[in-house]
XYZ file of C-alpha atoms in Angstrom:
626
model
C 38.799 -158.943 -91.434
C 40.350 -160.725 -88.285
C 38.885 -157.866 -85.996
C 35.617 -157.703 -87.615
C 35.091 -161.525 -87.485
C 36.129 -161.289 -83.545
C 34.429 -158.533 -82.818
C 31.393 -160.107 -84.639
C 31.968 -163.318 -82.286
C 32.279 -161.181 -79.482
C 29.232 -159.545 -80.482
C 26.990 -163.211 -80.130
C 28.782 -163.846 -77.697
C 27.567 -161.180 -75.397
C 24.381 -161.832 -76.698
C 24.399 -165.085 -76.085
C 26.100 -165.031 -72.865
C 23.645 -162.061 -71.747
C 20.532 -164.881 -72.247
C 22.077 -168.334 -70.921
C 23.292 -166.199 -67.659
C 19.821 -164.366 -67.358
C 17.918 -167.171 -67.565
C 20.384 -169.608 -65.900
C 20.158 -167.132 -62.845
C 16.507 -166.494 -62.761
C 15.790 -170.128 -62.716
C 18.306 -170.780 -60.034
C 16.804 -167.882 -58.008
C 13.586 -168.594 -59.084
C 14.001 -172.089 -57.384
C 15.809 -170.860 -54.581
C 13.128 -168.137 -53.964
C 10.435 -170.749 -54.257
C 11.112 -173.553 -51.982
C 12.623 -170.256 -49.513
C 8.873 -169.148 -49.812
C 7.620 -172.390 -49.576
C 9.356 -172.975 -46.362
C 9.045 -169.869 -44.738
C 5.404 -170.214 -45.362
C 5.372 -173.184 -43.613
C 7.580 -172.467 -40.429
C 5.332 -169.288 -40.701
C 2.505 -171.023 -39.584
C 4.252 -173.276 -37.830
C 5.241 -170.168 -35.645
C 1.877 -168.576 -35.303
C -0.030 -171.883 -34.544
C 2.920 -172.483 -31.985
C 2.370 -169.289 -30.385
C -1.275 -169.216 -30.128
C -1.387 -172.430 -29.088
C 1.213 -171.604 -26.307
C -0.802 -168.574 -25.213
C -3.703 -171.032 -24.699
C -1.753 -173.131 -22.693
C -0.647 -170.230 -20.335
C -4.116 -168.643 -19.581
C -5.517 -171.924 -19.975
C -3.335 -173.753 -16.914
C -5.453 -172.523 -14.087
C -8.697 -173.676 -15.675
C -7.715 -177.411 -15.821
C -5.876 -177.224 -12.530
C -9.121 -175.946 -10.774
C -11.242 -178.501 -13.854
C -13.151 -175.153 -14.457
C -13.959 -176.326 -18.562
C -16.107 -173.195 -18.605
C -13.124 -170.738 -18.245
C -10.894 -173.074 -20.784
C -13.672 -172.886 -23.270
C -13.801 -169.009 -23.272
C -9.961 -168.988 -23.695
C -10.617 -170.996 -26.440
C -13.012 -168.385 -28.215
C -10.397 -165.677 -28.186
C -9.339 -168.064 -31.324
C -12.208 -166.269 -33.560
C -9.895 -163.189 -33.954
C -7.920 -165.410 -35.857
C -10.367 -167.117 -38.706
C -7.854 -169.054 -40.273
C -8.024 -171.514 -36.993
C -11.079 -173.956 -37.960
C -10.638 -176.056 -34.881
C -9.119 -175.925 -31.058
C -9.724 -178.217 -28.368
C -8.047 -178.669 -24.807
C -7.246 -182.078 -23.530
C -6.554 -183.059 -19.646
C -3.982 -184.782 -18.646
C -5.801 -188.361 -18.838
C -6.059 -187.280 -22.492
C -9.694 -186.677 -22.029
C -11.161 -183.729 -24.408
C -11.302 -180.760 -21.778
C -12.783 -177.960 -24.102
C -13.261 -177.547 -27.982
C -13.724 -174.687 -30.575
C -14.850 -174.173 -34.202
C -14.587 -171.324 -36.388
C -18.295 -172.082 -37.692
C -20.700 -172.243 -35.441
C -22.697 -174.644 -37.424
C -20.165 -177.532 -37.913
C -17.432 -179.205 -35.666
C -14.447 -180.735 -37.160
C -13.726 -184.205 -36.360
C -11.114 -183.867 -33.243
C -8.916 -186.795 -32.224
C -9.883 -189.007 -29.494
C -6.646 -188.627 -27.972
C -3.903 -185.796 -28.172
C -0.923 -186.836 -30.560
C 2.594 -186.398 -29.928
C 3.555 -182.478 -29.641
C 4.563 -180.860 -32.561
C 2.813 -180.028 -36.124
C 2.113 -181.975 -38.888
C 0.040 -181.053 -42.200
C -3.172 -183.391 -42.332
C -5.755 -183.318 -45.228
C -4.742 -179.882 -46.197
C -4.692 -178.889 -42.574
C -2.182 -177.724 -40.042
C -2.384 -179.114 -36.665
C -0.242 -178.361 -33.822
C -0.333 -180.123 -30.685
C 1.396 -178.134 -27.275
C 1.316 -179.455 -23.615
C -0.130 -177.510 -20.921
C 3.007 -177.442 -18.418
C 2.415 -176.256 -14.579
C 4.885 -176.270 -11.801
C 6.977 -178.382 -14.552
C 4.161 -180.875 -14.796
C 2.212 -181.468 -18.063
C -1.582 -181.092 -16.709
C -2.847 -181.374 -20.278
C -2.579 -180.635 -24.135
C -3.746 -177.847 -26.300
C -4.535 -179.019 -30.250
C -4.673 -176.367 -32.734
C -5.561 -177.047 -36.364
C -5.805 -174.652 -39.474
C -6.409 -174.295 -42.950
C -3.447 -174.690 -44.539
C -3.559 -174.099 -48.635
C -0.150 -174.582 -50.203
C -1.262 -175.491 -53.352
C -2.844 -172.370 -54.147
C 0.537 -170.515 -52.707
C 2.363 -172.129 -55.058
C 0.770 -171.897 -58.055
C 0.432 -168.239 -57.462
C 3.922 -167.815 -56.596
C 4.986 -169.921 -59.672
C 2.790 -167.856 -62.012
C 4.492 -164.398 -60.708
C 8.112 -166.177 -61.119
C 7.282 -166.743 -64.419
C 5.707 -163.646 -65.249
C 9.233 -162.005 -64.025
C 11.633 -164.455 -65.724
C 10.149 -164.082 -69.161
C 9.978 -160.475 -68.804
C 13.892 -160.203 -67.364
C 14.684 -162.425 -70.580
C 13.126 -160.320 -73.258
C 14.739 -157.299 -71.457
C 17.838 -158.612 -71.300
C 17.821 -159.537 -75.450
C 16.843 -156.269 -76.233
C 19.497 -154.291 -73.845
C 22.511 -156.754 -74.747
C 21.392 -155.894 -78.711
C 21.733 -152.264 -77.975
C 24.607 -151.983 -75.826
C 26.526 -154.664 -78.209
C 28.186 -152.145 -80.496
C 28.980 -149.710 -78.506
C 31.565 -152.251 -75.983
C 32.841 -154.837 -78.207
C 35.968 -152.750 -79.242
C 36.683 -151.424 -76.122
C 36.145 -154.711 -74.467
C 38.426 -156.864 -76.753
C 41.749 -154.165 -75.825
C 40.878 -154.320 -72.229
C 40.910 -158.325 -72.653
C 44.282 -158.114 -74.612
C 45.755 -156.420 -71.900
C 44.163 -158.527 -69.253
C 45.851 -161.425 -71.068
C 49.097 -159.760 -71.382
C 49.270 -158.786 -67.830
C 48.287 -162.353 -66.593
C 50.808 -163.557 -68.672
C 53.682 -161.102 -68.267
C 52.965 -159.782 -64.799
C 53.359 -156.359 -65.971
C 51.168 -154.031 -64.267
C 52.683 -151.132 -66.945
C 50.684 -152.118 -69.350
C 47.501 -149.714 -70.404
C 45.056 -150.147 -72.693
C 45.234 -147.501 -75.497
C 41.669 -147.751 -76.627
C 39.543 -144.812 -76.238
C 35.745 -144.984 -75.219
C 32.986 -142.339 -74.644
C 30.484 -143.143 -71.982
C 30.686 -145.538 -69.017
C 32.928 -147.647 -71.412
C 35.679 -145.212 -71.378
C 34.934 -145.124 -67.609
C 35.431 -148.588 -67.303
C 38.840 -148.402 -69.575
C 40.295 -145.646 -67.317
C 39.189 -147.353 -64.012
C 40.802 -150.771 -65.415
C 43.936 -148.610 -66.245
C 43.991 -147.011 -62.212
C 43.582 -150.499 -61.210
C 46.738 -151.766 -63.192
C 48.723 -148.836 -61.409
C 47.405 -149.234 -57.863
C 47.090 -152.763 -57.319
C 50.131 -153.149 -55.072
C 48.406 -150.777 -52.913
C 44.850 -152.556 -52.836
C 46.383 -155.360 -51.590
C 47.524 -153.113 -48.673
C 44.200 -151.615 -48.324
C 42.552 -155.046 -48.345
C 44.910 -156.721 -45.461
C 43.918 -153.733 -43.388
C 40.314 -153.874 -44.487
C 40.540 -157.595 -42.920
C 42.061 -156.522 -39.811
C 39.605 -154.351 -39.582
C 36.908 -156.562 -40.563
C 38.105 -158.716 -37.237
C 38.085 -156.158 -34.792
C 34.664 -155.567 -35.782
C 33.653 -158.952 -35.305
C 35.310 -159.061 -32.131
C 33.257 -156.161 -31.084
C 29.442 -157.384 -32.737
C 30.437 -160.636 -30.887
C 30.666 -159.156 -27.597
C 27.749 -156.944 -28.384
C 26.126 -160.263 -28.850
C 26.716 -161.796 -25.747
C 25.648 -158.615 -23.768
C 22.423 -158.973 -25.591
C 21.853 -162.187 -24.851
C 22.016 -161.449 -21.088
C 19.884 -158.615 -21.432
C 17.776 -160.954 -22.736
C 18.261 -163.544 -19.834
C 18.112 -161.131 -17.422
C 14.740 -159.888 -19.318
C 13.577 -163.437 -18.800
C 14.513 -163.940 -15.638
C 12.682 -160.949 -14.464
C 9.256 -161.795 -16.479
C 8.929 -165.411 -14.568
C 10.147 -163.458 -11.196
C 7.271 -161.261 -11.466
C 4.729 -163.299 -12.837
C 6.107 -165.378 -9.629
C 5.654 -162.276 -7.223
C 2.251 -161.446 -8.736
C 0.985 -164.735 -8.015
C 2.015 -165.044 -4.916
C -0.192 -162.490 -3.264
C -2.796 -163.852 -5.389
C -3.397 -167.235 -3.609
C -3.925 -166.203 0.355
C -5.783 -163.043 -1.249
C -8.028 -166.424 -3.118
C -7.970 -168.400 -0.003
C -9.184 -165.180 2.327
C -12.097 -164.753 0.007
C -13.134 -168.699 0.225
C -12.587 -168.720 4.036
C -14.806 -165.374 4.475
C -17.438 -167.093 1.899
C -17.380 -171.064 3.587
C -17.390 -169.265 7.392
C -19.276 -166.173 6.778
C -20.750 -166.341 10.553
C -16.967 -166.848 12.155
C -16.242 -163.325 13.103
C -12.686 -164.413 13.885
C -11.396 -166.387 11.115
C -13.270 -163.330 8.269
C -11.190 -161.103 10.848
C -7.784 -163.024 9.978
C -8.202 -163.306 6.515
C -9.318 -159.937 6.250
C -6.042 -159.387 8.020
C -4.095 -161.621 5.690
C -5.689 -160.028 2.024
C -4.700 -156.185 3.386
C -0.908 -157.377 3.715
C -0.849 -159.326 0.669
C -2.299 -156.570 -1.318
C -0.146 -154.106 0.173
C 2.862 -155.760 -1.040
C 1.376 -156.243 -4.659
C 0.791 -152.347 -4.148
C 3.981 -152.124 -3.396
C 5.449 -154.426 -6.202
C 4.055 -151.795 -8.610
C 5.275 -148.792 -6.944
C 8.523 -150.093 -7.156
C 8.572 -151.008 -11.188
C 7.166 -147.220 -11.684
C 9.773 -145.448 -9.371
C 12.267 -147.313 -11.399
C 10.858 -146.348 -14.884
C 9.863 -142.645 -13.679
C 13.810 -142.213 -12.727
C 14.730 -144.051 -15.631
C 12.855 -141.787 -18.439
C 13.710 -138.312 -15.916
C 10.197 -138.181 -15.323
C 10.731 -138.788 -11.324
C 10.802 -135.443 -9.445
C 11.452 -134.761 -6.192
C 10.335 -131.858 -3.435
C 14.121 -130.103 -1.608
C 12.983 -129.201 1.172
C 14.436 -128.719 5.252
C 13.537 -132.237 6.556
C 14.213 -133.850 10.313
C 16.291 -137.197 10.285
C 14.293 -137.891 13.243
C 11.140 -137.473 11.094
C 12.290 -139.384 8.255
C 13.447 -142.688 10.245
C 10.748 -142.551 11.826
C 8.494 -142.632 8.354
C 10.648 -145.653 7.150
C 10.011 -147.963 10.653
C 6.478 -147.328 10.397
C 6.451 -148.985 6.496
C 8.898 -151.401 7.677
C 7.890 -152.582 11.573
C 5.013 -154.925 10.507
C 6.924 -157.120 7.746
C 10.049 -157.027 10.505
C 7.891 -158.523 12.999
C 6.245 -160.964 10.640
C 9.463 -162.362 10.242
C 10.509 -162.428 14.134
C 13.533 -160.629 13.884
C 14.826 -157.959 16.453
C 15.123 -154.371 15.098
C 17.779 -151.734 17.154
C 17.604 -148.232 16.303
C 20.602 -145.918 17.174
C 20.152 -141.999 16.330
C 21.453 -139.027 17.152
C 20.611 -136.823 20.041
C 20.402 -133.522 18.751
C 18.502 -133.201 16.091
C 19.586 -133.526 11.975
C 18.564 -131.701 8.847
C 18.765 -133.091 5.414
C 17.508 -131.158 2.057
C 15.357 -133.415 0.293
C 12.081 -135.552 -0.087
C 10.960 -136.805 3.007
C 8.963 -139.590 1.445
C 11.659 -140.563 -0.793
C 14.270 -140.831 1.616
C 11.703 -142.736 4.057
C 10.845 -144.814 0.832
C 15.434 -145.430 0.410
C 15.502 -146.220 4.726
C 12.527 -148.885 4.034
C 13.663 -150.639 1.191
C 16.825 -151.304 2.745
C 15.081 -152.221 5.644
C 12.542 -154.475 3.814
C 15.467 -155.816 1.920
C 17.491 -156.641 5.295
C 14.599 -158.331 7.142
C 13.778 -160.332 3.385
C 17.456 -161.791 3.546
C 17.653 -162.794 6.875
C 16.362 -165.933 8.462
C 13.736 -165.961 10.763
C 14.549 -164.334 14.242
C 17.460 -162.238 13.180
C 19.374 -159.084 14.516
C 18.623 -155.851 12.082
C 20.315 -152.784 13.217
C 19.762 -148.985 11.855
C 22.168 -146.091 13.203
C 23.125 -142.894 11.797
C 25.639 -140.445 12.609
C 27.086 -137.152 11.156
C 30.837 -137.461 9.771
C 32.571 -134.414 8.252
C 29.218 -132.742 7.219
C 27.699 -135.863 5.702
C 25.084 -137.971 7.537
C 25.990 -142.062 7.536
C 22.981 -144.392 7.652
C 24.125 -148.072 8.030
C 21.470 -150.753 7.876
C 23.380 -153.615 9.338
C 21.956 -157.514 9.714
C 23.031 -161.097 9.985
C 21.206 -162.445 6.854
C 22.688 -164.647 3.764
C 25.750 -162.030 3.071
C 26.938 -160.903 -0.271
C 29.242 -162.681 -2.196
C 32.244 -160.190 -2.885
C 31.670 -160.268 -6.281
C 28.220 -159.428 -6.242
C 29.356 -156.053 -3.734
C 28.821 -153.574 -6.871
C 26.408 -155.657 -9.135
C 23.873 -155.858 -6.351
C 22.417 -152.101 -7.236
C 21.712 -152.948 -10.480
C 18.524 -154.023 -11.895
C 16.801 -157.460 -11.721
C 20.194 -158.750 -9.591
C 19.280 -160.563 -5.844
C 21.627 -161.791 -3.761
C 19.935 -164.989 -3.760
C 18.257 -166.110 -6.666
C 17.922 -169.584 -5.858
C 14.268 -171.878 -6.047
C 14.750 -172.660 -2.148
C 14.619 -168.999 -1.018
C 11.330 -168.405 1.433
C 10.806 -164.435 0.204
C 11.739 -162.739 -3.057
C 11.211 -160.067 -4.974
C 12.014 -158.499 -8.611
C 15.331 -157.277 -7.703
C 14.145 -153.362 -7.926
C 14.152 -152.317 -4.412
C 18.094 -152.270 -4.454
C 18.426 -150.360 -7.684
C 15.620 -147.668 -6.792
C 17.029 -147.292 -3.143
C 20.123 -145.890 -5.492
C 18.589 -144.174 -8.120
C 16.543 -142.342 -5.470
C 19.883 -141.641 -2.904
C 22.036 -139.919 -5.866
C 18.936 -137.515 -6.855
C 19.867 -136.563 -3.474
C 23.773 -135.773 -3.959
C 24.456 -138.620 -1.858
C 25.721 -142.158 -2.850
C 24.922 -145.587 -1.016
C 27.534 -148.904 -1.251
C 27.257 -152.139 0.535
C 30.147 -154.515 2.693
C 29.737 -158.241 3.437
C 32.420 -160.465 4.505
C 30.848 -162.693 2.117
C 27.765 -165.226 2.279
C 26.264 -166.306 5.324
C 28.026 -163.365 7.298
C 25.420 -160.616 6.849
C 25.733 -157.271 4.949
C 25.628 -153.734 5.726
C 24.529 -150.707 3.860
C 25.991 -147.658 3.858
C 23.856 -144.215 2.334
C 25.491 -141.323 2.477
C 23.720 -137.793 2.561
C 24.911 -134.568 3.076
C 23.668 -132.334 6.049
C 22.231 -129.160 6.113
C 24.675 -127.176 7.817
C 21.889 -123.768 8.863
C 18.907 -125.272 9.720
C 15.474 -123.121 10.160
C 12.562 -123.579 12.319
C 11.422 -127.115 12.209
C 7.615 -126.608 10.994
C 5.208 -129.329 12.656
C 4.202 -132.142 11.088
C 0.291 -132.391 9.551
C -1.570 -134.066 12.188
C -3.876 -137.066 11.024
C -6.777 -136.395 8.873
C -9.948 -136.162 11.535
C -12.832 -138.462 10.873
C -15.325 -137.136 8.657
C -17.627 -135.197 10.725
C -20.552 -134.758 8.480
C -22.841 -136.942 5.745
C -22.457 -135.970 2.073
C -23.867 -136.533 -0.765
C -21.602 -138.552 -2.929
C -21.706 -139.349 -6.725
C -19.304 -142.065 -7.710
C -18.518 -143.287 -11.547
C -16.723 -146.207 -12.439
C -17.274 -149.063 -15.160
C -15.200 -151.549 -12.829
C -18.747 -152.771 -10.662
C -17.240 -154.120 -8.326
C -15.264 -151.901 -7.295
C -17.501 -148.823 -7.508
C -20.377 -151.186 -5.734
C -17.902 -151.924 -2.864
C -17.055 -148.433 -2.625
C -20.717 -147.565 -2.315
C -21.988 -149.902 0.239
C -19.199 -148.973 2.945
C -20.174 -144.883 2.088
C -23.619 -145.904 2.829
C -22.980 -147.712 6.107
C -21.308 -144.464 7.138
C -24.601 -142.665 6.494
C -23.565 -140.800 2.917
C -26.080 -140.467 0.375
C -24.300 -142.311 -2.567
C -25.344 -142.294 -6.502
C -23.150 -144.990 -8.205
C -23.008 -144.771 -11.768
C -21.043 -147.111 -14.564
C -20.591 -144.779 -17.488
C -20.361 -140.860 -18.522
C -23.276 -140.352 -19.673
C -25.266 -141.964 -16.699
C -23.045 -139.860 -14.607
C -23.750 -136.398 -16.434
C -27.441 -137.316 -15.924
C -27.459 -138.457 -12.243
C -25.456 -135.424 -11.552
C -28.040 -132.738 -12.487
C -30.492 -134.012 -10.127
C -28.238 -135.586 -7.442
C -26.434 -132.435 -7.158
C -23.441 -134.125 -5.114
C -21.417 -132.814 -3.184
C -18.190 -135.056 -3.764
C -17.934 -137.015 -7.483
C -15.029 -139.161 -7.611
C -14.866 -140.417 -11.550
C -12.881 -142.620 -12.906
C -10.828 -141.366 -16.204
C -11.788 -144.472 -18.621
C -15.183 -144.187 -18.595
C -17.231 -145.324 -21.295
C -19.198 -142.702 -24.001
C -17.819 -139.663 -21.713
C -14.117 -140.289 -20.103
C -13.690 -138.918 -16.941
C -11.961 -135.982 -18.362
C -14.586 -134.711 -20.028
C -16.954 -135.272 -17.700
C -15.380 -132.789 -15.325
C -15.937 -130.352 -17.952
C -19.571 -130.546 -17.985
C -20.058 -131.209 -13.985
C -18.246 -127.616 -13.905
C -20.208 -126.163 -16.728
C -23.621 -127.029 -14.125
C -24.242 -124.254 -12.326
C -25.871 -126.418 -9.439
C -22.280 -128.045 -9.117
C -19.763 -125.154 -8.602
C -18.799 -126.248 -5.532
C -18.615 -129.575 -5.996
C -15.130 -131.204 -5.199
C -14.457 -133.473 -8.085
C -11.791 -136.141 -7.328
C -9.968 -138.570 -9.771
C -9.566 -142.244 -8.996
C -7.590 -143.696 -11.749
C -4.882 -146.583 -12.777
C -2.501 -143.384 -14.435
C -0.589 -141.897 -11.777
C 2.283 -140.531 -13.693
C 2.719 -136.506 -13.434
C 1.355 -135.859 -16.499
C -1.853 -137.821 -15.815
C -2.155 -135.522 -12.371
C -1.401 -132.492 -14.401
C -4.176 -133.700 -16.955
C -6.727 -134.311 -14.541
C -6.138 -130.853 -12.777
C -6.514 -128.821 -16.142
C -9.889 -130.934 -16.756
C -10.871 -129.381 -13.087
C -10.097 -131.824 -10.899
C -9.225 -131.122 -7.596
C -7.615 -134.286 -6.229
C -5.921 -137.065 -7.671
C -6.508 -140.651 -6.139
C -3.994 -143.915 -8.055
C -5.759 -147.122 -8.144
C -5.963 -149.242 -6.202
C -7.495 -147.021 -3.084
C -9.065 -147.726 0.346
C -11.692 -146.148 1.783
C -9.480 -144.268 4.481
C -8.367 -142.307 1.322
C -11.878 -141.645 0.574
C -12.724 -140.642 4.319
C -9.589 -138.530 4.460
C -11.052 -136.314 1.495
C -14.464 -136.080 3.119
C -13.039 -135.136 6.300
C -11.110 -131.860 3.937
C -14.637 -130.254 3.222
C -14.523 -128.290 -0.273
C -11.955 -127.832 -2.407
């Protein structure tokens, strides 16, 4: 009678228990997983509004800098992609409403007079945000974001679903605590007894003699292995903390080189957004100067003069960041082949000479006599010898000493590339190759660069078998750098080099496709001056048809054409009987080896990467066919 009454407590018990802890834990998560909703709703839109409002401020800088509200106001409509904004504006730095934005077209919102504090705050059922426009660490003016911001409505819906779930976990609970009741209260009242008794007694000998069918006689045997082998969990769980440790020694220092990754990451976004921009303004200031003194012959002569270098090093910015990534993801390849030294050096002054002498420094260049064979890519190697010396003349003040000498040692060929520029700190010796890392990375520095030059000059010298190292006696005391190659012992006949590509000698008729106007019109006007009969067309389809009658001799398409892509196109020139033998040439922004190989299925026979100067066109026309 004793047993049946406990068991029958037991029995409402469980019940009982079952309910009160259901419903005490789906109110406490139901709370917890409201205002947790609640909030991240908010910071969720805190977030986006943030980061739309910071992207305004970024493209948005130039436009109040130069007070250009027309530019600012476009930026602003790139907002209607996202219709729950109801309302931008941009304010100057006088507080002044710059340029403003509505969803609807047909009304305004009321803006403030003056930009508030940044931040966000919630207003009328609205989220504003408020972000200043920063420049050269200067606020220039304020961006003011506001959206519709319905909280109500998220939480009533989100309350009605909590319900919803708590009243159905309830009534599930009831009913699987009334079924399960029976079949556990015996079984559970021993293993209690002896939970008791062992707590009391310390006697892990104990065992509960109750026998169960089911996951309840699982549960009585696994409560009987754990009386046995609790000495040895203990064990288990003292090592499971020392190893717990050592893994959080380990995540931690995965951390931290994550988090300079990610510095590094950052460093090397504002360095190139830095670089980019550089270029940018004399290439700006040549175009005003050849637009204000159009009839100056001499000054639209210097900053004609001043736009070709600054391009060429944006050109060359690029290069670099795809040499790096080709090598990187194996897709680099290079040509072995017999190559001169002599040849090679020679290659690497010509790239290098003009930024050398810009910079009023004194170049000596020591070779061998007899003459030096390497197996490799010429233009590579030039591409290692010009870095190093772009890198030299770029770290050295104005009217140093650069020296380049080579010599063969034990079958190898040394190539030093000495100067007397900032040095190397000694602990920078080995870190200097790798990427994003400069020597000096300092505001005050007069030329710099994204830190890839170093890194591909390596990448590039140990697809060669050879290896490359650098010695300073430390800062201020110059640096050398050492690439090591080794020589071709048996040497064949040296073939010539290909002489220059000869003017063109005779007028074409030239069909050119490109949706970039400018560009393609540019292109155009300087074939025409040279006497070519030119068709310029700004899709695929226009192209096709011009084509047919034109009948050109030379098409150079671009690939991203619109309604027919450049690909295609080539196709259906081919397909023209009329146009068999005309030489169809790709000018294009994809320049990887798989874009080449691409373009040369479609029946292409030349492959031009953006951006391209009309010597690269003239060189072509001067080939003939195909």
């Amino acid at each position: 009678m004793k047993v049946s009454a406990a068991a029958g407590s037991v029995r409402i018990k469980l019940i009982l228990t079952a309910l009160a802890t259901t419903f005490l834990a789906l109110v406490v998560t139901t709370v917890a997983m409201l205002v947790y909703d609640l909030k991240s709703f908010q910071q969720g839109w805190v977030d986006d509004l943030t980061t739309q409002a910071e992207l305004i401020a970024t493209i948005s800088a130039p436009a109040i800098s130069f007070n250009d509200p027309r530019t600012a106001q476009q930026n602003l409509g790139l907002l209607r992609l996202r219709p729950q904004i109801l309302a931008g504006a941009i304010y100057g730095a006088n507080g002044q409403l710059f340029a403003s934005y509505a969803q609807s077209p047909f009304t305004m919102p009321d803006l403030p007079r003056q930009p508030g504090p940044p931040g966000h705050a919630i207003e009328g059922g609205q989220m504003v945000v408020t972000h200043p426009v920063v420049e050269g660490g200067e606020r220039i003016g304020t961006v003011y974001l506001a959206a519709s911001y319905r909280l109500l409505d998220r939480l009533q819906s989100y309350a009605l679903i909590l319900l919803g779930v708590m009243l159905g976990s309830l009534l599930l609970a009831a009913l699987v605590a009334h079924l399960m009741q029976a079949g556990i209260t015996r079984p559970l009242l021993a293993v209690t007894e002896v939970a008791r008794a062992v707590m009391q007694r310390r006697d892990y000998s104990l065992r509960v003699a109750e026998r169960a069918a089911g996951e309840i006689g699982t549960l009585v045997d696994a409560f009987n292995d754990m009386l046995a082998e609790i000495a040895r969990r203990s064990n288990a769980l003292q090592e499971a903390n020392r190893t717990l440790e050592h893994e959080m020694t380990v995540r931690q220092g995965a951390e931290r080189a994550l988090l300079l990754a990610d510095r590094r990451k950052d460093e090397f976004l504002a360095t190139l957004a830095h670089e980019l921009r550089n270029p940018l303004a004399p290439i700006r200031t040549g175009l005003d100067i050849m637009r204000v003194n159009a009839n100056d012959q001499a000054a639209c002569e210097r900053a004609r003069a001043i736009m070709e270098r600054q391009l060429k090093q944006m050109v060359r910015l690029v290069d670099d960041l795809l040499d790096v990534s080709r090598i990187n993801t194996g897709k680099l390849t290079i040509r072995r082949e017999q190559v001169l030294l002599q040849d090679v050096v020679a290659d690497a002054l010509e790239l290098s000479r003009p930024f050398i002498a810009a910079q009023g420094h004194t170049l000596e260049v020591r070779l061998p006599e007899q003459p030096l064979y390497l197996v490799g890519d010429a233009t590579r190697l030039a591409q290692v010898l010009s870095n190093l010396l772009h890198n030299a003349a770029k770290y050295t003040a104005r009217g140093g000493a650069i020296a380049l000498e080579a010599a063969p040692e034990g079958g190898r060929l040394q190539l030093r590339v000495r100067d007397n520029g900032i040095g190397i700190a000694p602990a920078l010796l080995d870190e200097i190759f790798e990427m994003f890392i400069q020597a000096d990375s300092s505001l005050e520095r007069s030329t710099a660069g994204l830190g890839v030059g170093l890194s591909l000059a390596r990448k590039l010298v140990e697809l060669h078998g050879g290896s490359i190292r650098a010695e300073s006696a430390g800062p201020g005391q110059g640096s050398t750098f050492i690439v090591t190659l080794p020589l071709l012992q048996t040497a064949s006949a040296a073939a010539p080099r290909a002489a220059a590509a000869q003017p063109v000698a005779r007028l074409y008729r030239i069909l050119l496709a490109d949706d970039n106007i400018d560009f393609v019109n540019g292109i155009g006007s300087l074939l025409r001056s040279q006497g070519h009969q030119v068709q310029v067309c700004h899709d695929g389809q226009q192209a096709l048809a011009a084509a047919e009658v034109f009948a050109p001799e030379f098409a150079f398409l671009d690939i991203g054409l619109p309604q027919l892509n450049g690909y295609d196109l080539a196709r259906a020139l081919k397909r023209l009987p009329a146009l068999r033998h005309t030489v169809l040439v790709a000018v294009t922004g994809w320049g990887q080896q798989k874009d080449r190989q691409q373009a040369f299925e479609a029946g292409f026979h030349h492959h031009l990467v953006k951006p391209v100067s009309i010597d690269q066109f003239q060189e072509i026309l001067a080939g003939g066919g195909p």
